[in-house]
CSV table of C-alpha atoms and ligand atoms in Angstrom, one decimal:
chain,number,residue,atom,x,y,z
A,1,MET,CA,14.9,-6.9,9.8
A,2,VAL,CA,11.7,-8.8,8.6
A,3,ASN,CA,11.3,-12.2,10.1
A,4,VAL,CA,8.8,-14.8,9.1
A,5,ASP,CA,7.6,-17.3,11.7
A,6,LEU,CA,5.5,-20.3,10.5
A,7,LYS,CA,5.0,-22.0,13.8
A,8,GLY,CA,1.3,-21.0,13.8
A,9,CYS,CA,0.8,-23.1,10.6
A,10,GLU,CA,2.6,-26.3,11.8
A,11,SER,CA,-0.4,-28.0,13.2
A,12,PHE,CA,-2.3,-27.5,10.0
A,13,ILE,CA,0.1,-28.8,7.4
A,14,ASP,CA,2.2,-31.8,6.5
A,15,ALA,CA,5.9,-31.0,6.9
A,16,ALA,CA,6.8,-33.0,3.7
A,17,GLN,CA,4.3,-31.0,1.7
A,18,TYR,CA,5.8,-27.8,3.0
A,19,LYS,CA,9.3,-28.9,1.9
A,20,LYS,CA,7.9,-29.5,-1.6
A,21,SER,CA,6.3,-26.1,-1.6
A,22,VAL,CA,9.7,-24.6,-0.6
A,23,GLU,CA,11.3,-26.3,-3.6
A,24,LYS,CA,8.7,-24.7,-5.8
A,25,ALA,CA,9.2,-21.3,-4.2
A,26,LEU,CA,12.9,-21.6,-4.8
A,27,GLU,CA,12.2,-22.4,-8.5
A,28,ALA,CA,10.0,-19.4,-8.6
A,29,PHE,CA,12.8,-17.4,-7.0
A,30,ASP,CA,15.1,-18.5,-9.8
A,31,VAL,CA,12.5,-17.3,-12.4
A,32,LEU,CA,12.3,-13.9,-10.7
A,33,GLN,CA,16.1,-13.6,-10.4
A,34,SER,CA,16.8,-14.9,-13.9
A,35,GLU,CA,14.6,-12.1,-15.1
A,36,LYS,CA,13.3,-14.4,-17.8
A,37,GLY,CA,9.7,-15.0,-16.4
A,38,ALA,CA,6.4,-13.5,-17.6
A,39,GLY,CA,6.3,-9.7,-17.2
A,40,ASN,CA,10.1,-9.5,-17.1
A,41,ASP,CA,9.9,-6.0,-18.6
A,42,PHE,CA,8.5,-4.8,-15.3
A,43,LEU,CA,11.3,-5.6,-12.9
A,44,GLY,CA,12.7,-2.1,-12.4
A,45,TRP,CA,11.4,-2.1,-8.8
A,46,LYS,CA,14.1,-4.6,-7.8
A,47,VAL,CA,16.9,-2.1,-8.0
A,48,LEU,CA,15.2,0.9,-6.6
A,49,PRO,CA,16.4,0.5,-3.0
A,50,THR,CA,20.1,0.6,-4.0
A,51,GLU,CA,20.0,2.6,-7.3
A,52,THR,CA,17.8,5.5,-6.5
A,53,PRO,CA,20.1,8.6,-6.9
A,54,ASP,CA,20.2,11.0,-4.1
A,55,SER,CA,19.8,13.8,-6.7
A,56,LEU,CA,16.2,12.6,-7.2
A,57,ILE,CA,15.5,13.0,-3.5
A,58,LYS,CA,17.2,16.5,-3.6
A,59,GLU,CA,14.9,17.4,-6.5
A,60,CYS,CA,11.9,16.4,-4.4
A,61,GLU,CA,13.2,18.4,-1.4
A,62,ALA,CA,13.6,21.4,-3.7
A,63,VAL,CA,9.9,21.2,-4.6
A,64,ARG,CA,9.1,21.0,-0.9
A,65,ASP,CA,11.3,23.9,0.0
A,66,ALA,CA,9.9,26.1,-2.8
A,67,TRP,CA,6.3,25.4,-1.7
A,68,LEU,CA,7.2,26.0,2.0
A,69,ALA,CA,8.7,29.3,1.0
A,70,LYS,CA,5.4,30.3,-0.7
A,71,GLY,CA,3.5,29.4,2.5
A,72,VAL,CA,1.8,26.4,1.0
A,73,ASN,CA,0.1,24.5,3.8
A,74,LEU,CA,-2.0,21.9,1.8
A,75,VAL,CA,-0.7,19.6,-1.0
A,76,VAL,CA,-3.4,17.7,-2.8
A,77,VAL,CA,-1.8,14.4,-4.1
A,78,ILE,CA,-3.9,13.0,-6.9
A,79,GLY,CA,-3.7,9.4,-8.0
A,80,ILE,CA,-5.3,6.0,-7.7
A,81,GLY,CA,-4.2,2.4,-7.1
A,82,GLY,CA,-0.4,2.1,-7.3
A,83,SER,CA,-0.2,5.8,-7.9
A,84,TYR,CA,-1.4,6.5,-4.4
A,85,LEU,CA,-1.5,3.6,-2.0
A,86,GLY,CA,2.2,3.4,-1.2
A,87,ALA,CA,2.6,7.1,-0.4
A,88,ARG,CA,-0.6,7.0,1.7
A,89,CYS,CA,0.7,3.9,3.5
A,90,ALA,CA,4.0,5.6,4.3
A,91,ILE,CA,2.4,8.9,5.4
A,92,GLU,CA,-0.1,7.2,7.7
A,93,ALA,CA,2.5,4.8,9.2
A,94,LEU,CA,5.1,7.4,9.9
A,95,SER,CA,3.0,10.4,10.9
A,96,HIS,CA,1.5,11.3,14.3
A,97,ASN,CA,-2.0,9.8,14.6
A,98,PHE,CA,-3.3,13.2,15.4
A,99,ALA,CA,-1.0,15.3,13.2
A,100,LYS,CA,-4.0,17.3,11.8
A,101,GLN,CA,-5.2,18.3,15.2
A,102,LEU,CA,-1.8,18.9,16.9
A,103,LYS,CA,-0.8,22.6,17.3
A,104,SER,CA,2.8,21.7,16.7
A,105,ALA,CA,1.9,20.4,13.2
A,106,LYS,CA,0.2,23.6,12.1
A,107,ASP,CA,3.3,25.0,10.3
A,108,LYS,CA,3.8,21.8,8.3
A,109,MET,CA,2.5,21.1,4.8
A,110,GLU,CA,-0.4,18.8,5.1
A,111,VAL,CA,-0.8,16.1,2.4
A,112,VAL,CA,-4.3,15.0,1.4
A,113,PHE,CA,-5.2,12.5,-1.3
A,114,ALA,CA,-7.7,12.8,-4.1
A,115,GLY,CA,-8.5,11.1,-7.4
A,116,ASN,CA,-8.9,7.7,-5.7
A,117,ASN,CA,-12.7,7.7,-6.0
A,118,LEU,CA,-15.5,9.3,-8.0
A,119,SER,CA,-17.5,10.5,-5.0
A,120,GLU,CA,-19.0,14.0,-5.6
A,121,GLU,CA,-19.3,14.6,-1.8
A,122,TYR,CA,-15.6,13.8,-1.4
A,123,LEU,CA,-14.6,16.3,-4.1
A,124,ALA,CA,-16.9,19.0,-2.9
A,125,GLU,CA,-15.6,18.6,0.6
A,126,LEU,CA,-12.0,18.6,-0.6
A,127,MET,CA,-12.7,21.9,-2.4
A,128,ASP,CA,-14.1,23.3,0.9
A,129,LEU,CA,-10.7,22.6,2.4
A,130,VAL,CA,-8.8,23.8,-0.6
A,131,ALA,CA,-10.7,27.1,-0.5
A,132,GLU,CA,-9.4,27.8,3.0
A,133,ARG,CA,-5.7,26.9,2.3
A,134,ASN,CA,-2.6,27.9,0.5
A,135,VAL,CA,-2.5,25.0,-2.0
A,136,ALA,CA,-0.2,23.1,-4.3
A,137,CYS,CA,-0.9,19.8,-6.2
A,138,VAL,CA,0.9,16.7,-7.3
A,139,ASN,CA,-0.9,14.8,-10.1
A,140,ILE,CA,0.3,11.2,-10.4
A,141,SER,CA,-0.8,8.9,-13.2
A,142,LYS,CA,1.6,6.6,-15.0
A,143,SER,CA,-0.7,6.1,-18.0
A,144,GLY,CA,-1.8,9.7,-17.7
A,145,THR,CA,-5.3,8.6,-18.8
A,146,THR,CA,-7.0,7.2,-15.7
A,147,THR,CA,-10.5,8.7,-15.2
A,148,GLU,CA,-10.6,9.1,-11.4
A,149,PRO,CA,-7.4,11.3,-11.1
A,150,ALA,CA,-8.2,13.2,-14.3
A,151,VAL,CA,-11.6,14.3,-13.0
A,152,SER,CA,-10.1,15.5,-9.6
A,153,PHE,CA,-7.1,17.2,-11.3
A,154,ARG,CA,-9.4,19.2,-13.6
A,155,ILE,CA,-11.2,20.6,-10.6
A,156,VAL,CA,-8.1,21.3,-8.5
A,157,LYS,CA,-6.2,22.8,-11.4
A,158,GLU,CA,-9.1,25.1,-12.2
A,159,HIS,CA,-9.1,26.3,-8.6
A,160,ILE,CA,-5.3,26.9,-8.6
A,161,GLU,CA,-5.4,28.8,-11.9
A,162,LYS,CA,-8.3,31.0,-10.8
A,163,THR,CA,-6.8,31.7,-7.4
A,164,TYR,CA,-3.1,32.2,-8.2
A,165,GLY,CA,-3.1,32.9,-11.9
A,166,LYS,CA,-1.9,30.7,-14.7
A,167,ALA,CA,1.8,31.7,-14.4
A,168,GLU,CA,1.8,30.9,-10.6
A,169,ALA,CA,-0.2,27.7,-11.2
A,170,LYS,CA,2.8,26.3,-13.1
A,171,GLU,CA,4.9,26.7,-9.9
A,172,ARG,CA,2.2,24.9,-7.8
A,173,ILE,CA,1.5,21.9,-9.9
A,174,VAL,CA,3.8,18.9,-10.4
A,175,ALA,CA,3.1,16.0,-12.6
A,176,ILE,CA,4.4,12.4,-12.1
A,177,THR,CA,3.9,10.3,-15.2
A,178,ASP,CA,5.4,8.4,-18.1
A,179,ALA,CA,8.5,9.8,-19.8
A,180,LYS,CA,7.0,10.0,-23.2
A,181,LYS,CA,3.3,9.2,-23.6
A,182,GLY,CA,-0.1,9.9,-22.1
A,183,ALA,CA,-2.4,12.9,-21.7
A,184,LEU,CA,-0.7,14.0,-18.5
A,185,LYS,CA,2.7,14.0,-20.1
A,186,THR,CA,1.3,16.1,-23.0
A,187,LEU,CA,-0.4,18.5,-20.6
A,188,ALA,CA,2.7,18.8,-18.4
A,189,THR,CA,4.9,19.7,-21.4
A,190,GLN,CA,2.4,22.1,-22.7
A,191,GLU,CA,1.8,23.9,-19.4
A,192,GLY,CA,5.5,23.7,-18.3
A,193,TYR,CA,4.8,21.8,-15.1
A,194,LYS,CA,7.7,20.4,-13.2
A,195,SER,CA,7.6,16.7,-14.0
A,196,PHE,CA,9.0,13.5,-12.5
A,197,ILE,CA,9.1,10.2,-14.4
A,198,VAL,CA,7.5,6.9,-13.5
A,199,PRO,CA,10.1,4.4,-15.0
A,200,ASP,CA,8.7,2.3,-17.9
A,201,ASN,CA,9.8,-0.9,-16.2
A,202,VAL,CA,8.0,-0.3,-12.8
A,203,GLY,CA,4.3,-1.1,-12.6
A,204,GLY,CA,2.0,1.0,-10.4
A,205,ARG,CA,1.7,-1.3,-7.4
A,206,PHE,CA,5.5,-1.7,-7.3
A,207,SER,CA,6.2,2.1,-7.6
A,208,VAL,CA,6.3,3.3,-4.0
A,209,LEU,CA,10.1,3.8,-4.2
A,210,THR,CA,9.9,5.8,-7.4
A,211,PRO,CA,8.9,9.5,-7.5
A,212,VAL,CA,5.3,8.2,-7.1
A,213,GLY,CA,6.0,7.6,-3.5
A,214,ILE,CA,9.1,9.6,-2.9
A,215,LEU,CA,7.7,13.1,-3.6
A,216,PRO,CA,4.6,12.8,-1.4
A,217,ILE,CA,6.7,11.2,1.3
A,218,VAL,CA,9.2,14.1,1.2
A,219,LEU,CA,6.4,16.7,1.0
A,220,ALA,CA,5.0,15.2,4.2
A,221,GLY,CA,8.4,15.8,5.9
A,222,LEU,CA,9.3,12.1,6.3
A,223,ASP,CA,12.6,10.4,6.0
A,224,ILE,CA,12.7,8.8,2.5
A,225,ARG,CA,16.4,8.0,2.8
A,226,ALA,CA,15.7,5.8,5.8
A,227,ILE,CA,12.8,4.1,4.0
A,228,LEU,CA,15.2,3.3,1.1
A,229,ALA,CA,17.9,2.1,3.5
A,230,GLY,CA,15.4,-0.3,5.1
A,231,ALA,CA,14.4,-1.5,1.7
A,232,ALA,CA,18.0,-2.1,0.8
A,233,GLU,CA,18.5,-4.2,3.9
A,234,ALA,CA,15.5,-6.3,3.0
A,235,LYS,CA,16.7,-6.6,-0.5
A,236,LYS,CA,19.9,-8.1,0.8
A,237,ALA,CA,18.0,-10.6,2.9
A,238,VAL,CA,15.4,-11.7,0.3
A,239,GLU,CA,17.9,-12.1,-2.5
A,240,VAL,CA,19.6,-15.0,-0.8
A,241,ARG,CA,18.7,-18.4,-2.3
A,242,SER,CA,17.8,-20.2,0.8
A,243,GLU,CA,14.9,-22.0,2.4
A,244,GLU,CA,15.4,-19.7,5.4
A,245,ASN,CA,14.9,-16.6,3.2
A,246,PRO,CA,11.7,-14.9,4.7
A,247,ALA,CA,10.3,-14.3,1.3
A,248,ILE,CA,10.6,-18.0,0.3
A,249,LYS,CA,9.1,-19.1,3.6
A,250,TYR,CA,6.1,-16.7,3.1
A,251,ALA,CA,5.5,-17.6,-0.5
A,252,ALA,CA,5.9,-21.3,0.1
A,253,MET,CA,3.5,-21.4,3.1
A,254,ARG,CA,0.8,-19.2,1.6
A,255,ASN,CA,0.8,-21.2,-1.7
A,256,LEU,CA,0.7,-24.5,0.2
A,257,LEU,CA,-2.3,-23.3,2.4
A,258,TYR,CA,-4.0,-22.2,-0.8
A,259,SER,CA,-3.4,-25.2,-3.1
A,260,GLU,CA,-3.5,-28.1,-0.6
A,261,TYR,CA,-5.7,-26.9,2.3
A,262,GLY,CA,-8.4,-24.8,0.6
A,263,LYS,CA,-7.4,-21.5,2.2
A,264,LYS,CA,-8.6,-19.1,-0.4
A,265,VAL,CA,-8.5,-16.0,1.7
A,266,GLU,CA,-5.5,-14.4,3.4
A,267,VAL,CA,-6.2,-11.8,6.0
A,268,LEU,CA,-3.4,-9.3,6.8
A,269,VAL,CA,-3.7,-8.4,10.4
A,270,ASN,CA,-2.2,-5.5,12.2
A,271,TYR,CA,-2.5,-4.4,15.8
A,272,ASN,CA,-1.6,-0.7,15.2
A,273,PRO,CA,-3.8,1.8,13.4
A,274,LYS,CA,-0.7,3.3,11.8
A,275,PHE,CA,-0.6,0.1,9.7
A,276,THR,CA,-4.2,0.4,8.4
A,277,PHE,CA,-2.9,1.5,5.0
A,278,LEU,CA,-0.2,-1.1,4.9
A,279,GLY,CA,-3.1,-3.5,4.6
A,280,GLU,CA,-4.6,-1.4,1.7
A,281,TRP,CA,-1.2,-1.2,-0.1
A,282,TRP,CA,-0.6,-5.0,0.4
A,283,LYS,CA,-4.1,-5.9,-0.8
A,284,GLN,CA,-3.5,-4.1,-4.1
A,285,LEU,CA,0.0,-5.6,-4.5
A,286,TYR,CA,-1.2,-9.2,-4.0
A,287,GLY,CA,-4.7,-8.8,-5.4
A,288,GLU,CA,-3.6,-7.4,-8.8
A,289,SER,CA,-0.5,-9.5,-9.0
A,290,GLU,CA,-2.0,-12.9,-8.2
A,291,GLY,CA,-5.8,-12.7,-8.9
A,292,LYS,CA,-5.9,-13.7,-12.5
A,293,ASP,CA,-6.4,-16.8,-14.8
A,294,LEU,CA,-9.1,-17.9,-12.3
A,295,LYS,CA,-6.5,-18.3,-9.6
A,296,GLY,CA,-5.3,-16.5,-6.5
A,297,ILE,CA,-5.7,-16.0,-2.8
A,298,PHE,CA,-8.2,-13.2,-2.0
A,299,PRO,CA,-6.3,-10.6,0.1
A,300,ALA,CA,-8.3,-9.0,3.0
A,301,SER,CA,-7.1,-6.9,5.9
A,302,VAL,CA,-8.2,-6.2,9.4
A,303,ASN,CA,-7.2,-3.8,12.2
A,304,PHE,CA,-7.0,-5.5,15.6
A,305,THR,CA,-8.0,-5.2,18.3
A,306,THR,CA,-10.6,-2.9,16.7
A,307,ASP,CA,-12.0,-5.6,14.3
A,308,LEU,CA,-12.0,-8.3,16.9
A,309,HIS,CA,-15.2,-6.6,17.9
A,310,SER,CA,-16.6,-7.0,14.3
A,311,VAL,CA,-15.2,-9.5,11.8
A,312,GLY,CA,-13.3,-11.3,14.6
A,313,GLN,CA,-16.4,-13.4,15.1
A,314,PHE,CA,-16.1,-14.7,11.5
A,315,ILE,CA,-12.4,-15.4,11.7
A,316,GLN,CA,-13.0,-17.3,14.9
A,317,ASP,CA,-16.1,-19.2,13.9
A,318,GLY,CA,-17.1,-18.7,10.3
A,319,ASP,CA,-16.2,-20.6,7.1
A,320,ARG,CA,-12.7,-22.0,7.5
A,321,CYS,CA,-11.6,-20.6,4.1
A,322,MET,CA,-8.8,-18.3,5.5
A,323,PHE,CA,-5.4,-18.0,7.0
A,324,GLU,CA,-3.9,-14.9,8.8
A,325,THR,CA,-0.7,-13.1,8.2
A,326,VAL,CA,0.0,-11.0,11.3
A,327,VAL,CA,2.3,-8.1,11.0
A,328,ASN,CA,3.9,-8.3,14.5
A,329,VAL,CA,5.5,-5.1,15.7
A,330,LYS,CA,7.7,-6.1,18.7
A,331,ASN,CA,8.1,-2.7,20.4
A,332,ALA,CA,6.1,0.4,20.7
A,333,THR,CA,8.0,3.7,20.2
A,334,ARG,CA,5.9,5.6,22.8
A,335,SER,CA,5.2,4.8,26.4
A,336,VAL,CA,1.8,5.0,28.2
A,337,VAL,CA,1.3,3.3,31.5
A,338,ILE,CA,-2.2,2.4,32.9
A,339,PRO,CA,-2.8,4.4,36.1
A,340,SER,CA,-4.1,3.1,39.4
A,341,ASP,CA,-7.6,4.2,40.4
A,342,GLU,CA,-8.7,4.4,44.0
A,343,GLN,CA,-12.3,3.3,43.3
A,344,ASN,CA,-11.4,0.6,40.8
A,345,LEU,CA,-15.0,0.6,39.5
A,346,ASP,CA,-13.8,-0.7,36.1
A,347,GLN,CA,-11.7,-3.4,38.0
A,348,LEU,CA,-8.6,-2.5,36.0
A,349,ASN,CA,-6.3,-2.1,38.9
A,350,TYR,CA,-4.8,-5.5,38.2
A,351,LEU,CA,-3.3,-3.7,35.1
A,352,ALA,CA,-2.1,-0.6,37.0
A,353,GLY,CA,1.5,0.2,36.2
A,354,GLN,CA,1.4,-1.9,33.0
A,355,HIS,CA,2.2,-0.5,29.6
A,356,VAL,CA,-0.7,-0.4,27.1
A,357,GLU,CA,1.5,-2.2,24.7
A,358,HIS,CA,1.7,-5.1,27.1
A,359,CYS,CA,-2.1,-5.4,26.9
A,360,ASN,CA,-1.9,-5.2,23.1
A,361,ALA,CA,0.8,-8.0,23.0
A,362,MET,CA,-1.3,-10.2,25.3
A,363,ALA,CA,-4.4,-9.5,23.1
A,364,GLN,CA,-2.3,-10.5,20.1
A,365,LEU,CA,-1.1,-13.7,21.7
A,366,GLY,CA,-4.5,-14.6,23.1
A,367,THR,CA,-6.0,-14.0,19.6
A,368,LYS,CA,-3.3,-16.1,17.9
A,369,LEU,CA,-4.0,-19.1,20.1
A,370,ALA,CA,-7.8,-18.7,19.8
A,371,HIS,CA,-7.7,-18.4,16.0
A,372,ILE,CA,-5.3,-21.4,15.7
A,373,ASP,CA,-7.7,-23.4,18.0
A,374,GLY,CA,-10.6,-22.2,15.7
A,375,GLY,CA,-8.8,-23.6,12.6
A,376,VAL,CA,-7.1,-20.5,11.2
A,377,PRO,CA,-3.4,-21.0,10.4
A,378,GLN,CA,-1.2,-18.1,11.2
A,379,ILE,CA,1.9,-16.7,9.5
A,380,GLU,CA,3.8,-14.1,11.5
A,381,VAL,CA,5.8,-11.3,9.8
A,382,SER,CA,7.8,-9.6,12.6
A,383,VAL,CA,9.5,-6.2,12.7
A,384,GLU,CA,11.1,-4.5,15.7
A,385,LYS,CA,9.1,-1.3,15.6
A,386,ILE,CA,7.2,1.1,13.3
A,387,ASP,CA,9.8,3.5,11.8
A,388,ALA,CA,10.9,4.6,8.3
A,389,LYS,CA,13.6,1.8,8.0
A,390,THR,CA,11.2,-0.9,9.0
A,391,LEU,CA,8.5,0.3,6.6
A,392,GLY,CA,11.0,0.4,3.8
A,393,ALA,CA,12.0,-3.2,4.6
A,394,LEU,CA,8.3,-4.3,4.7
A,395,PHE,CA,7.7,-2.6,1.3
A,396,PHE,CA,10.6,-4.5,-0.3
A,397,PHE,CA,9.9,-7.8,1.5
A,398,PHE,CA,6.3,-7.9,0.4
A,399,GLU,CA,7.1,-6.9,-3.2
A,400,PHE,CA,9.8,-9.5,-3.6
A,401,ALA,CA,7.7,-12.2,-1.9
A,402,CYS,CA,4.8,-11.3,-4.2
A,403,GLY,CA,7.0,-11.8,-7.3
A,404,VAL,CA,8.1,-15.2,-6.0
A,405,SER,CA,4.6,-16.2,-4.9
A,406,ALA,CA,2.9,-15.3,-8.1
A,407,TYR,CA,5.4,-17.2,-10.2
A,408,GLN,CA,4.9,-20.2,-7.8
A,409,LEU,CA,1.2,-19.9,-8.4
A,410,GLY,CA,1.8,-19.9,-12.2
A,411,VAL,CA,0.7,-16.4,-13.1
A,412,ASN,CA,2.3,-13.2,-14.4
A,413,PRO,CA,2.8,-11.0,-11.3
A,414,PHE,CA,3.2,-7.8,-13.3
A,415,ASN,CA,0.1,-7.5,-15.5
A,416,GLN,CA,-3.5,-6.6,-14.5
A,417,PRO,CA,-5.8,-7.4,-17.5
A,418,GLY,CA,-8.8,-7.6,-15.3
A,419,VAL,CA,-8.9,-3.9,-14.3
A,420,GLU,CA,-10.0,-2.9,-17.9
A,421,ALA,CA,-13.4,-4.6,-17.8
A,422,TYR,CA,-15.2,-2.0,-15.6
A,423,LYS,CA,-13.5,0.9,-17.4
A,424,LYS,CA,-14.9,-0.3,-20.8
A,425,ASN,CA,-18.5,-0.4,-19.3
A,426,MET,CA,-18.0,2.9,-17.5
A,427,PHE,CA,-16.8,4.6,-20.7
A,428,ALA,CA,-19.7,3.1,-22.7
A,429,LEU,CA,-22.2,4.3,-20.1
A,430,LEU,CA,-20.6,7.8,-20.0
A,431,HIS,CA,-20.8,8.0,-23.8
A,432,LYS,CA,-17.1,8.5,-24.2
A,433,PRO,CA,-16.3,9.2,-27.9
A,434,GLY,CA,-14.9,6.0,-29.5
A,435,PHE,CA,-17.2,3.7,-27.4
A,436,GLU,CA,-20.3,4.2,-29.5
A,437,GLU,CA,-20.7,0.4,-30.3
A,438,GLN,CA,-20.2,-0.6,-26.6
A,439,THR,CA,-22.7,2.2,-25.6
A,440,ALA,CA,-25.4,0.8,-27.9
A,441,ALA,CA,-24.7,-2.8,-26.7
A,442,ILE,CA,-24.7,-1.9,-23.0
A,443,GLU,CA,-27.9,0.2,-23.3
A,444,LYS,CA,-29.6,-2.7,-25.1
A,445,ARG,CA,-28.5,-5.0,-22.3
A,446,LEU,CA,-29.9,-2.6,-19.7
A,447,GLY,CA,-33.2,-2.4,-21.6
A,448,LYS,CA,-32.8,1.4,-22.4
B,1,LIG,O1,-0.9,-1.2,-10.2
B,1,LIG,C1,-1.4,-0.7,-11.2
B,1,LIG,O2,-0.8,-0.7,-12.3
B,1,LIG,C2,-2.7,0.1,-11.2
B,1,LIG,O3,-3.3,-0.1,-9.9
B,1,LIG,C3,-2.4,1.6,-11.4
B,1,LIG,O4,-1.5,2.0,-10.5
B,1,LIG,C4,-3.7,2.4,-11.3
B,1,LIG,O5,-4.7,1.9,-12.1
B,1,LIG,C5,-3.4,3.8,-11.6
B,1,LIG,O6,-2.9,3.9,-12.9
B,1,LIG,P1,-2.2,5.2,-13.5
B,1,LIG,O7,-1.1,5.5,-12.7
B,1,LIG,O8,-1.9,4.9,-14.9
B,1,LIG,O9,-3.3,6.3,-13.4
């Protein structure tokens, strides 16, 4: 279902070195599968494709049906990082590009995201929309203490309580958080919100197949069962101890390019706007899992052909610090043929009768050859088409390969100590109680 093709790297690497890297990837695979490596208390994501009970999906569907029955037409999903990117990726990949504008989508519940930034304009404009709609809210935070979602939730909660009354607010707010601890857990218990649990042994960036992803995906009217089925197929493929395993090939090649050939940046490339957020989800997965202990490949992403007219210049011609991983979608699910034009002023008649996707494929092939000629190795991750099953397979493939790759790199894939540094400074600057010493120190540093 997910194939990895390394031909676009062959001219850059030594085959014997690749073999050695595969051996190391297989050792890393053993560490992941033995469940004895660093961070082994965060491996719950490995069984989600096969062990997610249907009753959980039914519970999510019950929330959807209850909200539809109330006429809810806008769900604000609040969360940041791993508590939002997977759901957003799935919704963007599997929804109509123009769902918001289409008349036929008017009766559906629209899912919008908040709590993933601290922009005042964003929140003010969100509230303009909320004021016009029949609203419900899903507040997602594993720790239950993250500032960005907490700020948004306060504002959305206040609106819901004022508009519908406190008793009805309970029916319109769902919390997804830790089973036992955290401010959100306490609030949910106190207010009597329906709650779903983020399992203890699943970290944020590996949580798309927990309620963190499942509930928003179900609310958006998408097929979570097919996503899980695709993930289960990928699980079967990547759990085979073989040098042909796509996760082993991917981990081995990216580590080799990094460690022996100075390729410090990996660019995830897509040729379909539906996969823009696959890039965002993937960047968090690999950036937080590998970027630590002064090591790691910097994950970047581009949307082609759009970005061929911007950063394409750098990829072709700039510092040779990068390799590309192209998500190659073999078939379009829709058909648009380029028409003939009598005047042919744009001189496009040579393409008349061709599918647009044929042009996309030729752009992809032409870019591949040009980038290889320009010194950019290319890994290709291929899937048949963009659908729920394929997306589920990509989720699990990239998660599993990330575990293997990070162990091969020699880091703990499942912690993220670096994300605390900015929070400490922000709390000190905001005068959070308990941060008095840090506030004094930071203000001295800033000459205040
Ligand atoms: O991957 C992670 O663990 C992080 O990116 C978290 O998902 C993110 O910081 C949000 O945390 P929380 O769900 O606790 O609010």
